[in-house]
PDB file of C-alpha atoms in Angstrom:
ATOM      1  CA  MET L  26     118.374 108.501  96.937  1.00  0.00           C
ATOM      2  CA  VAL L  27     119.108 112.201  97.500  1.00  0.00           C
ATOM      3  CA  ASN L  28     120.516 111.862 101.025  1.00  0.00           C
ATOM      4  CA  LYS L  29     122.595 108.718 100.577  1.00  0.00           C
ATOM      5  CA  PHE L  30     123.668 108.913  96.942  1.00  0.00           C
ATOM      6  CA  GLY L  31     123.897 112.690  96.560  1.00  0.00           C
ATOM      7  CA  ILE L  32     121.938 112.804  93.336  1.00  0.00           C
ATOM      8  CA  SER L  33     119.540 115.527  92.282  1.00  0.00           C
ATOM      9  CA  GLU L  34     115.899 115.386  93.319  1.00  0.00           C
ATOM     10  CA  GLU L  35     114.906 115.359  89.647  1.00  0.00           C
ATOM     11  CA  PHE L  36     117.003 112.257  88.879  1.00  0.00           C
ATOM     12  CA  SER L  37     116.337 110.495  92.188  1.00  0.00           C
ATOM     13  CA  GLY L  38     112.838 109.385  91.216  1.00  0.00           C
ATOM     14  CA  TYR L  39     114.052 107.508  88.156  1.00  0.00           C
ATOM     15  CA  ILE L  40     115.994 104.919  90.165  1.00  0.00           C
ATOM     16  CA  PRO L  41     113.051 103.598  92.246  1.00  0.00           C
ATOM     17  CA  ALA L  42     110.853 103.873  89.135  1.00  0.00           C
ATOM     18  CA  LEU L  43     112.823 100.940  87.701  1.00  0.00           C
ATOM     19  CA  LEU L  44     111.295  98.694  90.379  1.00  0.00           C
ATOM     20  CA  PRO L  45     107.660  98.469  89.195  1.00  0.00           C
ATOM     21  CA  LEU L  46     108.786  98.451  85.569  1.00  0.00           C
ATOM     22  CA  GLY L  47     110.937  95.409  86.306  1.00  0.00           C
ATOM     23  CA  ASN L  48     108.094  93.750  88.221  1.00  0.00           C
ATOM     24  CA  ILE L  49     105.710  94.164  85.310  1.00  0.00           C
ATOM     25  CA  LEU L  50     108.172  92.468  82.984  1.00  0.00           C
ATOM     26  CA  LEU L  51     109.721  89.837  85.256  1.00  0.00           C
ATOM     27  CA  THR L  52     106.830  88.431  87.309  1.00  0.00           C
ATOM     28  CA  PRO L  53     105.170  86.715  84.321  1.00  0.00           C
ATOM     29  CA  VAL L  54     108.564  85.375  83.217  1.00  0.00           C
ATOM     30  CA  PHE L  55     109.296  83.849  86.630  1.00  0.00           C
ATOM     31  CA  GLY L  56     105.701  82.571  86.867  1.00  0.00           C
ATOM     32  CA  SER L  57     106.175  80.803  83.551  1.00  0.00           C
ATOM     33  CA  ILE L  58     109.422  79.264  84.789  1.00  0.00           C
ATOM     34  CA  TYR L  59     107.620  78.016  87.899  1.00  0.00           C
ATOM     35  CA  ASP L  60     104.802  76.609  85.768  1.00  0.00           C
ATOM     36  CA  LYS L  61     107.248  74.675  83.580  1.00  0.00           C
ATOM     37  CA  LYS L  62     110.094  73.783  85.970  1.00  0.00           C
ATOM     38  CA  GLY L  63     108.558  73.928  89.454  1.00  0.00           C
ATOM     39  CA  LYS L  64     110.688  74.770  92.498  1.00  0.00           C
ATOM     40  CA  GLY L  65     108.108  77.155  94.031  1.00  0.00           C
ATOM     41  CA  ALA L  66     109.478  77.136  97.593  1.00  0.00           C
ATOM     42  CA  THR L  67     113.034  77.412  96.264  1.00  0.00           C
ATOM     43  CA  ILE L  68     112.036  80.423  94.152  1.00  0.00           C
ATOM     44  CA  MET L  69     110.593  82.066  97.274  1.00  0.00           C
ATOM     45  CA  ILE L  70     113.831  81.345  99.166  1.00  0.00           C
ATOM     46  CA  ILE L  71     115.932  82.895  96.397  1.00  0.00           C
ATOM     47  CA  GLY L  72     113.657  85.951  96.265  1.00  0.00           C
ATOM     48  CA  SER L  73     113.885  86.392 100.044  1.00  0.00           C
ATOM     49  CA  ILE L  74     117.685  86.143  99.949  1.00  0.00           C
ATOM     50  CA  LEU L  75     117.783  88.841  97.262  1.00  0.00           C
ATOM     51  CA  LEU L  76     115.597  91.113  99.430  1.00  0.00           C
ATOM     52  CA  ILE L  77     117.961  90.635 102.370  1.00  0.00           C
ATOM     53  CA  PHE L  78     121.028  91.247 100.194  1.00  0.00           C
ATOM     54  CA  VAL L  79     119.647  94.465  98.692  1.00  0.00           C
ATOM     55  CA  HIS L  80     118.522  96.018 101.965  1.00  0.00           C
ATOM     56  CA  LEU L  81     121.770  95.044 103.684  1.00  0.00           C
ATOM     57  CA  PHE L  82     123.766  96.861 101.011  1.00  0.00           C
ATOM     58  CA  PHE L  83     121.414  99.846 101.076  1.00  0.00           C
ATOM     59  CA  ALA L  84     122.039 100.015 104.837  1.00  0.00           C
ATOM     60  CA  ILE L  85     125.852 100.013 104.616  1.00  0.00           C
ATOM     61  CA  PRO L  86     126.953 103.661 104.481  1.00  0.00           C
ATOM     62  CA  ILE L  87     130.083 103.164 102.352  1.00  0.00           C
ATOM     63  CA  PHE L  88     128.045 101.888  99.398  1.00  0.00           C
ATOM     64  CA  ASN L  89     126.925 105.309  98.209  1.00  0.00           C
ATOM     65  CA  ASN L  90     127.443 105.268  94.438  1.00  0.00           C
ATOM     66  CA  TYR L  91     124.269 105.870  92.436  1.00  0.00           C
ATOM     67  CA  GLY L  92     125.328 103.229  89.886  1.00  0.00           C
ATOM     68  CA  PHE L  93     125.342 100.708  92.724  1.00  0.00           C
ATOM     69  CA  ALA L  94     121.874 101.966  93.720  1.00  0.00           C
ATOM     70  CA  ILE L  95     120.619 101.255  90.197  1.00  0.00           C
ATOM     71  CA  PHE L  96     122.093  97.743  90.393  1.00  0.00           C
ATOM     72  CA  LEU L  97     120.462  97.174  93.795  1.00  0.00           C
ATOM     73  CA  ILE L  98     117.064  98.376  92.560  1.00  0.00           C
ATOM     74  CA  ILE L  99     117.286  95.957  89.623  1.00  0.00           C
ATOM     75  CA  VAL L 100     118.134  93.091  92.003  1.00  0.00           C
ATOM     76  CA  LEU L 101     115.306  94.208  94.312  1.00  0.00           C
ATOM     77  CA  GLY L 102     112.921  94.067  91.341  1.00  0.00           C
ATOM     78  CA  ILE L 103     114.055  90.516  90.628  1.00  0.00           C
ATOM     79  CA  GLY L 104     113.445  89.569  94.280  1.00  0.00           C
ATOM     80  CA  PHE L 105     110.052  91.281  94.302  1.00  0.00           C
ATOM     81  CA  SER L 106     109.155  89.358  91.135  1.00  0.00           C
ATOM     82  CA  LEU L 107     110.371  85.956  92.298  1.00  0.00           C
ATOM     83  CA  VAL L 108     108.352  85.782  95.508  1.00  0.00           C
ATOM     84  CA  PRO L 109     104.836  86.497  94.175  1.00  0.00           C
ATOM     85  CA  SER L 110     105.417  84.564  90.946  1.00  0.00           C
ATOM     86  CA  ALA L 111     105.820  81.447  93.103  1.00  0.00           C
ATOM     87  CA  MET L 112     103.584  82.368  96.053  1.00  0.00           C
ATOM     88  CA  TRP L 113     100.266  82.966  94.298  1.00  0.00           C
ATOM     89  CA  PRO L 114     100.278  79.794  92.162  1.00  0.00           C
ATOM     90  CA  SER L 115     101.372  77.740  95.203  1.00  0.00           C
ATOM     91  CA  VAL L 116      98.216  78.549  97.164  1.00  0.00           C
ATOM     92  CA  PRO L 117      95.981  76.020  95.328  1.00  0.00           C
ATOM     93  CA  LYS L 118      98.552  73.304  96.018  1.00  0.00           C
ATOM     94  CA  ILE L 119      98.196  73.830  99.770  1.00  0.00           C
ATOM     95  CA  ILE L 120      94.631  75.011 100.339  1.00  0.00           C
ATOM     96  CA  PRO L 121      91.574  72.843  99.552  1.00  0.00           C
ATOM     97  CA  GLU L 122      89.553  74.114  96.592  1.00  0.00           C
ATOM     98  CA  LYS L 123      86.486  74.920  98.706  1.00  0.00           C
ATOM     99  CA  GLN L 124      88.613  77.350 100.814  1.00  0.00           C
ATOM    100  CA  LEU L 125      90.645  78.849  97.974  1.00  0.00           C
ATOM    101  CA  GLY L 126      88.708  82.117  97.673  1.00  0.00           C
ATOM    102  CA  THR L 127      89.009  82.692 101.416  1.00  0.00           C
ATOM    103  CA  ALA L 128      92.731  81.944 101.299  1.00  0.00           C
ATOM    104  CA  TYR L 129      93.356  84.424  98.482  1.00  0.00           C
ATOM    105  CA  ALA L 130      91.239  87.049 100.262  1.00  0.00           C
ATOM    106  CA  LEU L 131      93.187  86.497 103.483  1.00  0.00           C
ATOM    107  CA  ILE L 132      96.529  86.839 101.684  1.00  0.00           C
ATOM    108  CA  PHE L 133      95.339  90.006  99.954  1.00  0.00           C
ATOM    109  CA  TRP L 134      94.036  91.373 103.279  1.00  0.00           C
ATOM    110  CA  ILE L 135      97.375  90.715 105.023  1.00  0.00           C
ATOM    111  CA  GLN L 136      99.261  92.354 102.145  1.00  0.00           C
ATOM    112  CA  ASN L 137      97.052  95.428 102.428  1.00  0.00           C
ATOM    113  CA  ILE L 138      97.694  95.607 106.162  1.00  0.00           C
ATOM    114  CA  GLY L 139     101.388  95.641 105.262  1.00  0.00           C
ATOM    115  CA  LEU L 140     100.850  98.356 102.641  1.00  0.00           C
ATOM    116  CA  TRP L 141      99.128 100.429 105.338  1.00  0.00           C
ATOM    117  CA  GLY L 142     101.290  99.565 108.344  1.00  0.00           C
ATOM    118  CA  VAL L 143     104.827  99.436 106.964  1.00  0.00           C
ATOM    119  CA  PRO L 144     104.863 103.081 105.787  1.00  0.00           C
ATOM    120  CA  LEU L 145     103.566 104.085 109.230  1.00  0.00           C
ATOM    121  CA  LEU L 146     106.293 102.018 110.887  1.00  0.00           C
ATOM    122  CA  ILE L 147     109.023 103.418 108.645  1.00  0.00           C
ATOM    123  CA  GLY L 148     107.770 106.977 109.170  1.00  0.00           C
ATOM    124  CA  TRP L 149     107.857 106.464 112.930  1.00  0.00           C
ATOM    125  CA  VAL L 150     111.376 104.957 112.746  1.00  0.00           C
ATOM    126  CA  LEU L 151     112.564 107.865 110.605  1.00  0.00           C
ATOM    127  CA  ASP L 152     111.172 110.475 112.991  1.00  0.00           C
ATOM    128  CA  LYS L 153     112.374 108.689 116.124  1.00  0.00           C
ATOM    129  CA  TYR L 154     115.821 107.384 115.142  1.00  0.00           C
ATOM    130  CA  CYS L 155     116.971 108.773 111.804  1.00  0.00           C
ATOM    131  CA  VAL L 156     116.864 112.602 111.834  1.00  0.00           C
ATOM    132  CA  ILE L 157     120.304 114.043 111.061  1.00  0.00           C
ATOM    133  CA  VAL L 158     119.360 117.679 110.529  1.00  0.00           C
ATOM    134  CA  GLN L 159     116.005 119.008 111.719  1.00  0.00           C
ATOM    135  CA  GLY L 160     114.633 121.339 109.057  1.00  0.00           C
ATOM    136  CA  LYS L 161     113.863 124.939 110.010  1.00  0.00           C
ATOM    137  CA  GLY L 162     112.877 127.716 107.659  1.00  0.00           C
ATOM    138  CA  ASP L 163     114.309 126.959 104.226  1.00  0.00           C
ATOM    139  CA  VAL L 164     116.386 124.004 105.484  1.00  0.00           C
ATOM    140  CA  SER L 165     114.715 120.637 104.895  1.00  0.00           C
ATOM    141  CA  THR L 166     115.006 117.743 107.323  1.00  0.00           C
ATOM    142  CA  THR L 167     117.764 115.273 106.455  1.00  0.00           C
ATOM    143  CA  TYR L 168     117.502 111.594 107.384  1.00  0.00           C
ATOM    144  CA  ASP L 169     119.828 108.620 107.684  1.00  0.00           C
ATOM    145  CA  TYR L 170     117.958 105.679 106.139  1.00  0.00           C
ATOM    146  CA  THR L 171     120.168 102.941 107.617  1.00  0.00           C
ATOM    147  CA  VAL L 172     117.677 101.828 110.278  1.00  0.00           C
ATOM    148  CA  PRO L 173     114.704 101.621 107.860  1.00  0.00           C
ATOM    149  CA  MET L 174     116.833  99.501 105.516  1.00  0.00           C
ATOM    150  CA  ILE L 175     117.607  97.193 108.443  1.00  0.00           C
ATOM    151  CA  VAL L 176     113.864  96.988 109.168  1.00  0.00           C
ATOM    152  CA  PHE L 177     113.264  95.966 105.536  1.00  0.00           C
ATOM    153  CA  MET L 178     116.122  93.475 105.804  1.00  0.00           C
ATOM    154  CA  CYS L 179     114.378  91.964 108.849  1.00  0.00           C
ATOM    155  CA  PHE L 180     111.206  91.595 106.774  1.00  0.00           C
ATOM    156  CA  GLY L 181     113.336  89.731 104.220  1.00  0.00           C
ATOM    157  CA  LEU L 182     114.729  87.496 106.969  1.00  0.00           C
ATOM    158  CA  THR L 183     111.190  86.766 108.140  1.00  0.00           C
ATOM    159  CA  ALA L 184     110.186  85.886 104.573  1.00  0.00           C
ATOM    160  CA  LEU L 185     113.220  83.601 104.314  1.00  0.00           C
ATOM    161  CA  VAL L 186     112.268  81.767 107.515  1.00  0.00           C
ATOM    162  CA  PHE L 187     108.711  81.259 106.247  1.00  0.00           C
ATOM    163  CA  ALA L 188     109.973  80.093 102.855  1.00  0.00           C
ATOM    164  CA  PHE L 189     112.173  77.471 104.532  1.00  0.00           C
ATOM    165  CA  LEU L 190     109.254  76.423 106.764  1.00  0.00           C
ATOM    166  CA  LEU L 191     107.082  76.123 103.661  1.00  0.00           C
ATOM    167  CA  LYS L 192     109.700  74.013 101.902  1.00  0.00           C
ATOM    168  CA  HIS L 193     110.012  71.775 104.980  1.00  0.00           C
ATOM    169  CA  GLU L 194     106.219  71.396 105.207  1.00  0.00           C
ATOM    170  CA  ASP L 195     106.101  70.570 101.491  1.00  0.00           C
ATOM    171  CA  LYS L 196     108.634  67.769 101.970  1.00  0.00           C
ATOM    172  CA  LYS L 197     106.676  66.454 104.935  1.00  0.00           C
ATOM    173  CA  LYS L 198     103.163  66.618 103.444  1.00  0.00           C
ATOM    174  CA  GLY L 199     103.870  66.445  99.700  1.00  0.00           C
ATOM    175  CA  TYR L 200     101.993  69.532  98.521  1.00  0.00           C
ATOM    176  CA  GLY L 201     104.011  69.562  95.296  1.00  0.00           C
ATOM    177  CA  LEU L 202     105.425  73.064  95.638  1.00  0.00           C
ATOM    178  CA  GLU L 203     108.664  71.953  94.000  1.00  0.00           C
ATOM    179  CA  LEU L 204     106.805  70.323  91.105  1.00  0.00           C
ATOM    180  CA  PRO L 205     105.847  72.115  87.865  1.00  0.00           C
ATOM    181  CA  ASN L 206     102.272  73.358  87.470  1.00  0.00           C
ATOM    182  CA  ILE L 207     102.123  72.308  83.837  1.00  0.00           C
ATOM    183  CA  LYS L 208     102.533  68.596  83.210  1.00  0.00           C
ATOM    184  CA  LYS L 209     103.745  67.424  79.822  1.00  0.00           C
TER     185      LYS L 209
END
């Protein structure tokens, strides 16, 4: 936020802080929509598209207005809320009940690998490809975050591919991912 949008360090933390706040509020809302209306795979597709959109625009250097950053963080929060609100309740539709605990544990394990590995990857990318000014003495290191945003965009593209594969598999095998969870 400081390097790209030129805002103060004090204010820069408030923009990303909107993300978990939005997730707390929106994930139950989107989960309720999925329960009542269905469209689980479609919700995951929409969420993945939003992730791609946000990281693409974060990567483009000319979009450097902090108001636009606030907008993008809000959209990112919507994307981050859409995907899990449809993913977690879809698991019992695909996995047999006797393997459900293992499936949830495996998903949680993979997510934790991502929470460990992605910051390492991004740190490596920053150090290897993104240093603009190497800090010495009182001068701090300055980075260009374009490449990390492209990496995140690629994660969004990967999620989109898997969401489409999931939707295709649902049509083929009839898991009911596009059906509501609550029947009237």
